[in-house]
Amino acid sequence: TGPVVDFRLKNDLRQQPTKGAVPLIYPSHFHKNQICWPVLEGKKPNAIYETEENKRWLMPNGWYVLTRRLSSTEERRRIVAAIYDPRRVPYEKIGFENHVNVFHINKAPLSDEVAKGLAIFLNSTLVDLYFRQFSGHTQVNATDLRMLHYPSVECLARLGKQINGVFPAQDEIDELIDQEIEQLESAYKQSRDPMTIQQKIQEALSVLDELGMPRGQRNERSALTLLALLGLTPDLAWQQASAPLMGITPIMDFIKLHYARTYAPNTRETFRRQTMHQFVDAGIVLPNPDEPDRAINSPKWVYQIESHALELLRSFGSSNWKSNLEIYLATRRTLAEEYARKREMLKIPLVFGEKQELYLTPGTHSQLIQAIIEEFGPRFVPGAEVLYIGDTGAKMGYFDASVFQELELEFDSHGKFPDVVLYFRKENWLLLIEAVTSHGPVNAKRHAELANLFNKATAGLVYVTAFPDRQTMGKYLSEISWETEVWVAETPTHLIHFDGEQFLGPYE
């Protein structure tokens, strides 16, 4: 949405451009799909004086596409788009008033061809008919425009090349859109051809075989996963492989869209455990290269093809493939070991008790567990023994079997244990602590689960929810069970007591 709100800057508005002022574009400047500036007889001002306060709302001059936020009921189209041509308004900066929407790239201009192509697309009858399916009013907001499905930048540039001077009439716009759709449909049908799809899958299977992947990963699922990680649709050559960041669900969506293979949502774990883990171990795929310390249970977890593997796979089918493969295989073990060492170095060290040492999988969850051991325990249950630590990278990071037996407890590998279990021998308390970064406070349901899991304990049970900060705590405050404790790592010297007869202790 145009960032200049005129009624808040009345003193800076100018009817005509003067020294120190820059153009200000209103809907009244729209004329035949172009921006006509200045409008000499209009009621709206044509410029705004640039000040220290308002310069943050100005944008660099260049090619933009503008749409009016309000359209009248009698207009033929709801979306009315116009091209802002910087050659018509020769200023370094430009202001767009709040009643227009602006298409830009990170507050920078578009290219001329993309701007022209985007204006053609937005002014088409097809877009108007689609837009009316979900918008029944005359107001067109930026949110509505974000809901549209847009052609690729390459497609928009092709459309933009069709404009030479005068903006095309409506029937010409619709004809251009129809032609583009026909070309896309033809290419799509070709890419969805069963023979083309099967050939690409067979090529990927051959690649996995030559890379020496185990038999369990020389299957169609793994071949399709490799193609998705390379961004290779059936019609693209191996030389066009890329390296997108992709999670498991986007990989499955890619396979369904381009290779007509549908996998049930509950097979995500199969993709992760039976394909992706082996790809990572082989060094051909990297987990979270954008953020290596991302928690393993994060919904933002992604994978990317490793750069040396990408370079090799781009040569598949060429005369250099065999020689490149030999060089890659000779160095791959070294690369895999190097990446493994890097992942190991990222782990969070934890030392407790008498020479007990543990390395947790990196992430905010593990950092909170570290704070529980090093900050919470010594302050509120000094001398407490660490009986159990869960790790996001492994079901059980640490487990003291001897004390469990002493307390007549059994470790149930299928039970949902808390993140940390401490034993305060002085008072004979067992502290069951949940470390909450994204989900899982001790609510009423969890309280009952833990009580049932530890119902044979001879020690008194104390339930604690730990948060990294107050902001996270605020999200779950209404869920926390009564007769539990809450601890916040950013204020480690305080404990929040939820009702009950005493402060910090078990209840009958």
PDB file of N, CA and C in Angstrom, residues 211-281:
ATOM      1  N   LEU A 211      26.301 -43.532  -7.631  1.00  0.00           N
ATOM      2  CA  LEU A 211      26.840 -42.893  -6.425  1.00  0.00           C
ATOM      3  C   LEU A 211      27.109 -43.911  -5.325  1.00  0.00           C
ATOM      4  N   GLY A 212      26.652 -45.150  -5.537  1.00  0.00           N
ATOM      5  CA  GLY A 212      26.901 -46.210  -4.559  1.00  0.00           C
ATOM      6  C   GLY A 212      25.959 -46.180  -3.376  1.00  0.00           C
ATOM      7  N   MET A 213      24.758 -45.619  -3.549  1.00  0.00           N
ATOM      8  CA  MET A 213      23.795 -45.600  -2.451  1.00  0.00           C
ATOM      9  C   MET A 213      23.339 -47.019  -2.131  1.00  0.00           C
ATOM     10  N   PRO A 214      23.021 -47.324  -0.862  1.00  0.00           N
ATOM     11  CA  PRO A 214      22.559 -48.663  -0.487  1.00  0.00           C
ATOM     12  C   PRO A 214      21.285 -49.060  -1.233  1.00  0.00           C
ATOM     13  N   ARG A 215      20.998 -50.351  -1.247  1.00  0.00           N
ATOM     14  CA  ARG A 215      19.829 -50.864  -1.959  1.00  0.00           C
ATOM     15  C   ARG A 215      18.537 -50.197  -1.463  1.00  0.00           C
ATOM     16  N   GLY A 216      18.459 -49.935  -0.150  1.00  0.00           N
ATOM     17  CA  GLY A 216      17.250 -49.332   0.416  1.00  0.00           C
ATOM     18  C   GLY A 216      16.969 -47.940  -0.081  1.00  0.00           C
ATOM     19  N   GLN A 217      17.957 -47.308  -0.722  1.00  0.00           N
ATOM     20  CA  GLN A 217      17.761 -45.952  -1.263  1.00  0.00           C
ATOM     21  C   GLN A 217      17.806 -45.928  -2.792  1.00  0.00           C
ATOM     22  N   ARG A 218      17.864 -47.108  -3.389  1.00  0.00           N
ATOM     23  CA  ARG A 218      17.803 -47.160  -4.856  1.00  0.00           C
ATOM     24  C   ARG A 218      16.380 -47.541  -5.261  1.00  0.00           C
ATOM     25  N   ASN A 219      15.465 -46.641  -4.963  1.00  0.00           N
ATOM     26  CA  ASN A 219      14.055 -46.873  -5.266  1.00  0.00           C
ATOM     27  C   ASN A 219      13.424 -45.590  -5.784  1.00  0.00           C
ATOM     28  N   GLU A 220      12.178 -45.690  -6.207  1.00  0.00           N
ATOM     29  CA  GLU A 220      11.512 -44.548  -6.828  1.00  0.00           C
ATOM     30  C   GLU A 220      11.360 -43.384  -5.860  1.00  0.00           C
ATOM     31  N   ARG A 221      11.041 -43.670  -4.593  1.00  0.00           N
ATOM     32  CA  ARG A 221      10.888 -42.593  -3.614  1.00  0.00           C
ATOM     33  C   ARG A 221      12.164 -41.764  -3.492  1.00  0.00           C
ATOM     34  N   SER A 222      13.302 -42.427  -3.397  1.00  0.00           N
ATOM     35  CA  SER A 222      14.577 -41.719  -3.260  1.00  0.00           C
ATOM     36  C   SER A 222      14.950 -40.997  -4.545  1.00  0.00           C
ATOM     37  N   ALA A 223      14.630 -41.608  -5.678  1.00  0.00           N
ATOM     38  CA  ALA A 223      14.920 -40.960  -6.971  1.00  0.00           C
ATOM     39  C   ALA A 223      14.108 -39.676  -7.108  1.00  0.00           C
ATOM     40  N   LEU A 224      12.830 -39.725  -6.743  1.00  0.00           N
ATOM     41  CA  LEU A 224      11.978 -38.536  -6.821  1.00  0.00           C
ATOM     42  C   LEU A 224      12.429 -37.471  -5.831  1.00  0.00           C
ATOM     43  N   THR A 225      12.881 -37.887  -4.665  1.00  0.00           N
ATOM     44  CA  THR A 225      13.400 -36.932  -3.676  1.00  0.00           C
ATOM     45  C   THR A 225      14.622 -36.210  -4.219  1.00  0.00           C
ATOM     46  N   LEU A 226      15.524 -36.949  -4.863  1.00  0.00           N
ATOM     47  CA  LEU A 226      16.709 -36.336  -5.453  1.00  0.00           C
ATOM     48  C   LEU A 226      16.313 -35.322  -6.520  1.00  0.00           C
ATOM     49  N   LEU A 227      15.351 -35.672  -7.368  1.00  0.00           N
ATOM     50  CA  LEU A 227      14.901 -34.751  -8.427  1.00  0.00           C
ATOM     51  C   LEU A 227      14.297 -33.486  -7.826  1.00  0.00           C
ATOM     52  N   ALA A 228      13.536 -33.632  -6.753  1.00  0.00           N
ATOM     53  CA  ALA A 228      12.941 -32.467  -6.098  1.00  0.00           C
ATOM     54  C   ALA A 228      14.015 -31.556  -5.514  1.00  0.00           C
ATOM     55  N   LEU A 229      15.026 -32.158  -4.863  1.00  0.00           N
ATOM     56  CA  LEU A 229      16.109 -31.363  -4.277  1.00  0.00           C
ATOM     57  C   LEU A 229      16.943 -30.648  -5.333  1.00  0.00           C
ATOM     58  N   LEU A 230      16.882 -31.143  -6.564  1.00  0.00           N
ATOM     59  CA  LEU A 230      17.590 -30.499  -7.675  1.00  0.00           C
ATOM     60  C   LEU A 230      16.680 -29.553  -8.451  1.00  0.00           C
ATOM     61  N   GLY A 231      15.407 -29.489  -8.072  1.00  0.00           N
ATOM     62  CA  GLY A 231      14.459 -28.635  -8.787  1.00  0.00           C
ATOM     63  C   GLY A 231      14.243 -29.064 -10.224  1.00  0.00           C
ATOM     64  N   LEU A 232      14.413 -30.357 -10.495  1.00  0.00           N
ATOM     65  CA  LEU A 232      14.329 -30.856 -11.878  1.00  0.00           C
ATOM     66  C   LEU A 232      12.930 -31.372 -12.181  1.00  0.00           C
ATOM     67  N   THR A 233      12.214 -30.664 -13.008  1.00  0.00           N
ATOM     68  CA  THR A 233      10.944 -31.158 -13.544  1.00  0.00           C
ATOM     69  C   THR A 233      11.257 -32.078 -14.723  1.00  0.00           C
ATOM     70  N   PRO A 234      10.306 -32.907 -15.163  1.00  0.00           N
ATOM     71  CA  PRO A 234      10.600 -33.886 -16.226  1.00  0.00           C
ATOM     72  C   PRO A 234      11.151 -33.283 -17.513  1.00  0.00           C
ATOM     73  N   ASP A 235      10.801 -32.033 -17.819  1.00  0.00           N
ATOM     74  CA  ASP A 235      11.227 -31.429 -19.080  1.00  0.00           C
ATOM     75  C   ASP A 235      12.576 -30.721 -18.985  1.00  0.00           C
ATOM     76  N   LEU A 236      13.163 -30.625 -17.786  1.00  0.00           N
ATOM     77  CA  LEU A 236      14.441 -29.926 -17.638  1.00  0.00           C
ATOM     78  C   LEU A 236      15.613 -30.890 -17.780  1.00  0.00           C
ATOM     79  N   ALA A 237      16.700 -30.383 -18.335  1.00  0.00           N
ATOM     80  CA  ALA A 237      17.924 -31.176 -18.464  1.00  0.00           C
ATOM     81  C   ALA A 237      18.691 -31.139 -17.142  1.00  0.00           C
ATOM     82  N   TRP A 238      19.554 -32.136 -16.940  1.00  0.00           N
ATOM     83  CA  TRP A 238      20.340 -32.195 -15.709  1.00  0.00           C
ATOM     84  C   TRP A 238      21.237 -30.967 -15.563  1.00  0.00           C
ATOM     85  N   GLN A 239      21.646 -30.392 -16.676  1.00  0.00           N
ATOM     86  CA  GLN A 239      22.494 -29.197 -16.625  1.00  0.00           C
ATOM     87  C   GLN A 239      21.756 -28.006 -15.991  1.00  0.00           C
ATOM     88  N   GLN A 240      20.408 -28.090 -15.908  1.00  0.00           N
ATOM     89  CA  GLN A 240      19.606 -27.005 -15.348  1.00  0.00           C
ATOM     90  C   GLN A 240      19.278 -27.225 -13.876  1.00  0.00           C
ATOM     91  N   ALA A 241      19.919 -28.202 -13.260  1.00  0.00           N
ATOM     92  CA  ALA A 241      19.653 -28.495 -11.846  1.00  0.00           C
ATOM     93  C   ALA A 241      19.998 -27.291 -10.970  1.00  0.00           C
ATOM     94  N   SER A 242      19.210 -27.100  -9.914  1.00  0.00           N
ATOM     95  CA  SER A 242      19.438 -26.009  -8.963  1.00  0.00           C
ATOM     96  C   SER A 242      19.502 -26.581  -7.561  1.00  0.00           C
ATOM     97  N   ALA A 243      19.530 -25.721  -6.562  1.00  0.00           N
ATOM     98  CA  ALA A 243      19.671 -26.194  -5.173  1.00  0.00           C
ATOM     99  C   ALA A 243      18.704 -25.455  -4.259  1.00  0.00           C
ATOM    100  N   PRO A 244      17.384 -25.670  -4.409  1.00  0.00           N
ATOM    101  CA  PRO A 244      16.425 -25.002  -3.521  1.00  0.00           C
ATOM    102  C   PRO A 244      16.479 -25.569  -2.108  1.00  0.00           C
ATOM    103  N   LEU A 245      16.137 -24.741  -1.130  1.00  0.00           N
ATOM    104  CA  LEU A 245      15.970 -25.211   0.247  1.00  0.00           C
ATOM    105  C   LEU A 245      14.577 -25.815   0.354  1.00  0.00           C
ATOM    106  N   MET A 246      14.479 -27.076   0.761  1.00  0.00           N
ATOM    107  CA  MET A 246      13.176 -27.739   0.782  1.00  0.00           C
ATOM    108  C   MET A 246      13.015 -28.594   2.034  1.00  0.00           C
ATOM    109  N   GLY A 247      11.821 -28.523   2.626  1.00  0.00           N
ATOM    110  CA  GLY A 247      11.448 -29.429   3.696  1.00  0.00           C
ATOM    111  C   GLY A 247      10.797 -30.672   3.115  1.00  0.00           C
ATOM    112  N   ILE A 248      10.446 -31.622   3.972  1.00  0.00           N
ATOM    113  CA  ILE A 248       9.879 -32.879   3.499  1.00  0.00           C
ATOM    114  C   ILE A 248       8.542 -32.657   2.790  1.00  0.00           C
ATOM    115  N   THR A 249       7.650 -31.866   3.378  1.00  0.00           N
ATOM    116  CA  THR A 249       6.336 -31.641   2.761  1.00  0.00           C
ATOM    117  C   THR A 249       6.450 -30.954   1.401  1.00  0.00           C
ATOM    118  N   PRO A 250       7.262 -29.880   1.246  1.00  0.00           N
ATOM    119  CA  PRO A 250       7.439 -29.300  -0.087  1.00  0.00           C
ATOM    120  C   PRO A 250       8.017 -30.288  -1.098  1.00  0.00           C
ATOM    121  N   ILE A 251       8.882 -31.190  -0.645  1.00  0.00           N
ATOM    122  CA  ILE A 251       9.418 -32.220  -1.544  1.00  0.00           C
ATOM    123  C   ILE A 251       8.289 -33.109  -2.043  1.00  0.00           C
ATOM    124  N   MET A 252       7.415 -33.526  -1.146  1.00  0.00           N
ATOM    125  CA  MET A 252       6.291 -34.375  -1.528  1.00  0.00           C
ATOM    126  C   MET A 252       5.323 -33.629  -2.442  1.00  0.00           C
ATOM    127  N   ASP A 253       5.134 -32.335  -2.189  1.00  0.00           N
ATOM    128  CA  ASP A 253       4.261 -31.519  -3.051  1.00  0.00           C
ATOM    129  C   ASP A 253       4.859 -31.405  -4.456  1.00  0.00           C
ATOM    130  N   PHE A 254       6.180 -31.214  -4.532  1.00  0.00           N
ATOM    131  CA  PHE A 254       6.881 -31.123  -5.815  1.00  0.00           C
ATOM    132  C   PHE A 254       6.686 -32.414  -6.609  1.00  0.00           C
ATOM    133  N   ILE A 255       6.834 -33.542  -5.943  1.00  0.00           N
ATOM    134  CA  ILE A 255       6.685 -34.850  -6.598  1.00  0.00           C
ATOM    135  C   ILE A 255       5.264 -35.029  -7.127  1.00  0.00           C
ATOM    136  N   LYS A 256       4.286 -34.639  -6.322  1.00  0.00           N
ATOM    137  CA  LYS A 256       2.879 -34.773  -6.747  1.00  0.00           C
ATOM    138  C   LYS A 256       2.575 -33.887  -7.950  1.00  0.00           C
ATOM    139  N   LEU A 257       3.081 -32.653  -7.913  1.00  0.00           N
ATOM    140  CA  LEU A 257       2.777 -31.697  -8.980  1.00  0.00           C
ATOM    141  C   LEU A 257       3.447 -32.066 -10.296  1.00  0.00           C
ATOM    142  N   HIS A 258       4.736 -32.439 -10.228  1.00  0.00           N
ATOM    143  CA  HIS A 258       5.502 -32.613 -11.465  1.00  0.00           C
ATOM    144  C   HIS A 258       5.659 -34.064 -11.910  1.00  0.00           C
ATOM    145  N   TYR A 259       5.485 -35.004 -10.994  1.00  0.00           N
ATOM    146  CA  TYR A 259       5.714 -36.401 -11.372  1.00  0.00           C
ATOM    147  C   TYR A 259       4.491 -37.300 -11.141  1.00  0.00           C
ATOM    148  N   ALA A 260       3.370 -36.659 -10.788  1.00  0.00           N
ATOM    149  CA  ALA A 260       2.093 -37.380 -10.663  1.00  0.00           C
ATOM    150  C   ALA A 260       2.185 -38.575  -9.721  1.00  0.00           C
ATOM    151  N   ARG A 261       3.006 -38.461  -8.685  1.00  0.00           N
ATOM    152  CA  ARG A 261       3.101 -39.504  -7.673  1.00  0.00           C
ATOM    153  C   ARG A 261       2.607 -38.903  -6.347  1.00  0.00           C
ATOM    154  N   THR A 262       1.563 -39.487  -5.785  1.00  0.00           N
ATOM    155  CA  THR A 262       0.983 -38.963  -4.552  1.00  0.00           C
ATOM    156  C   THR A 262       1.327 -39.876  -3.384  1.00  0.00           C
ATOM    157  N   TYR A 263       1.943 -39.292  -2.362  1.00  0.00           N
ATOM    158  CA  TYR A 263       2.281 -40.024  -1.148  1.00  0.00           C
ATOM    159  C   TYR A 263       1.412 -39.500  -0.008  1.00  0.00           C
ATOM    160  N   ALA A 264       0.917 -40.396   0.819  1.00  0.00           N
ATOM    161  CA  ALA A 264       0.076 -40.007   1.952  1.00  0.00           C
ATOM    162  C   ALA A 264       0.874 -39.165   2.941  1.00  0.00           C
ATOM    163  N   PRO A 265       0.207 -38.221   3.631  1.00  0.00           N
ATOM    164  CA  PRO A 265       0.919 -37.370   4.594  1.00  0.00           C
ATOM    165  C   PRO A 265       1.680 -38.154   5.665  1.00  0.00           C
ATOM    166  N   ASN A 266       1.155 -39.337   6.038  1.00  0.00           N
ATOM    167  CA  ASN A 266       1.830 -40.095   7.094  1.00  0.00           C
ATOM    168  C   ASN A 266       3.098 -40.803   6.618  1.00  0.00           C
ATOM    169  N   THR A 267       3.481 -40.600   5.338  1.00  0.00           N
ATOM    170  CA  THR A 267       4.738 -41.181   4.846  1.00  0.00           C
ATOM    171  C   THR A 267       5.903 -40.203   4.975  1.00  0.00           C
ATOM    172  N   ARG A 268       5.643 -39.018   5.557  1.00  0.00           N
ATOM    173  CA  ARG A 268       6.726 -38.036   5.711  1.00  0.00           C
ATOM    174  C   ARG A 268       7.899 -38.632   6.470  1.00  0.00           C
ATOM    175  N   GLU A 269       7.575 -39.401   7.521  1.00  0.00           N
ATOM    176  CA  GLU A 269       8.636 -39.986   8.329  1.00  0.00           C
ATOM    177  C   GLU A 269       9.443 -41.000   7.524  1.00  0.00           C
ATOM    178  N   THR A 270       8.783 -41.697   6.577  1.00  0.00           N
ATOM    179  CA  THR A 270       9.501 -42.632   5.703  1.00  0.00           C
ATOM    180  C   THR A 270      10.493 -41.878   4.826  1.00  0.00           C
ATOM    181  N   PHE A 271      10.066 -40.752   4.265  1.00  0.00           N
ATOM    182  CA  PHE A 271      10.972 -39.920   3.476  1.00  0.00           C
ATOM    183  C   PHE A 271      12.161 -39.490   4.334  1.00  0.00           C
ATOM    184  N   ARG A 272      11.861 -39.094   5.568  1.00  0.00           N
ATOM    185  CA  ARG A 272      12.914 -38.557   6.431  1.00  0.00           C
ATOM    186  C   ARG A 272      13.902 -39.645   6.859  1.00  0.00           C
ATOM    187  N   ARG A 273      13.370 -40.798   7.285  1.00  0.00           N
ATOM    188  CA  ARG A 273      14.221 -41.837   7.859  1.00  0.00           C
ATOM    189  C   ARG A 273      14.829 -42.783   6.828  1.00  0.00           C
ATOM    190  N   GLN A 274      14.093 -43.040   5.732  1.00  0.00           N
ATOM    191  CA  GLN A 274      14.545 -44.034   4.767  1.00  0.00           C
ATOM    192  C   GLN A 274      15.188 -43.441   3.512  1.00  0.00           C
ATOM    193  N   THR A 275      15.167 -42.130   3.392  1.00  0.00           N
ATOM    194  CA  THR A 275      15.826 -41.497   2.241  1.00  0.00           C
ATOM    195  C   THR A 275      16.742 -40.361   2.675  1.00  0.00           C
ATOM    196  N   MET A 276      16.162 -39.393   3.413  1.00  0.00           N
ATOM    197  CA  MET A 276      16.926 -38.177   3.695  1.00  0.00           C
ATOM    198  C   MET A 276      18.087 -38.416   4.651  1.00  0.00           C
ATOM    199  N   HIS A 277      17.896 -39.239   5.652  1.00  0.00           N
ATOM    200  CA  HIS A 277      18.996 -39.515   6.581  1.00  0.00           C
ATOM    201  C   HIS A 277      20.202 -40.109   5.845  1.00  0.00           C
ATOM    202  N   GLN A 278      19.929 -41.006   4.908  1.00  0.00           N
ATOM    203  CA  GLN A 278      21.012 -41.635   4.147  1.00  0.00           C
ATOM    204  C   GLN A 278      21.665 -40.648   3.179  1.00  0.00           C
ATOM    205  N   PHE A 279      20.874 -39.761   2.588  1.00  0.00           N
ATOM    206  CA  PHE A 279      21.439 -38.721   1.722  1.00  0.00           C
ATOM    207  C   PHE A 279      22.378 -37.822   2.521  1.00  0.00           C
ATOM    208  N   VAL A 280      21.970 -37.483   3.748  1.00  0.00           N
ATOM    209  CA  VAL A 280      22.803 -36.626   4.611  1.00  0.00           C
ATOM    210  C   VAL A 280      24.077 -37.361   5.011  1.00  0.00           C
ATOM    211  N   ASP A 281      23.929 -38.637   5.405  1.00  0.00           N
ATOM    212  CA  ASP A 281      25.097 -39.424   5.807  1.00  0.00           C
ATOM    213  C   ASP A 281      26.089 -39.583   4.658  1.00  0.00           C
TER     214      ASP A 281
END
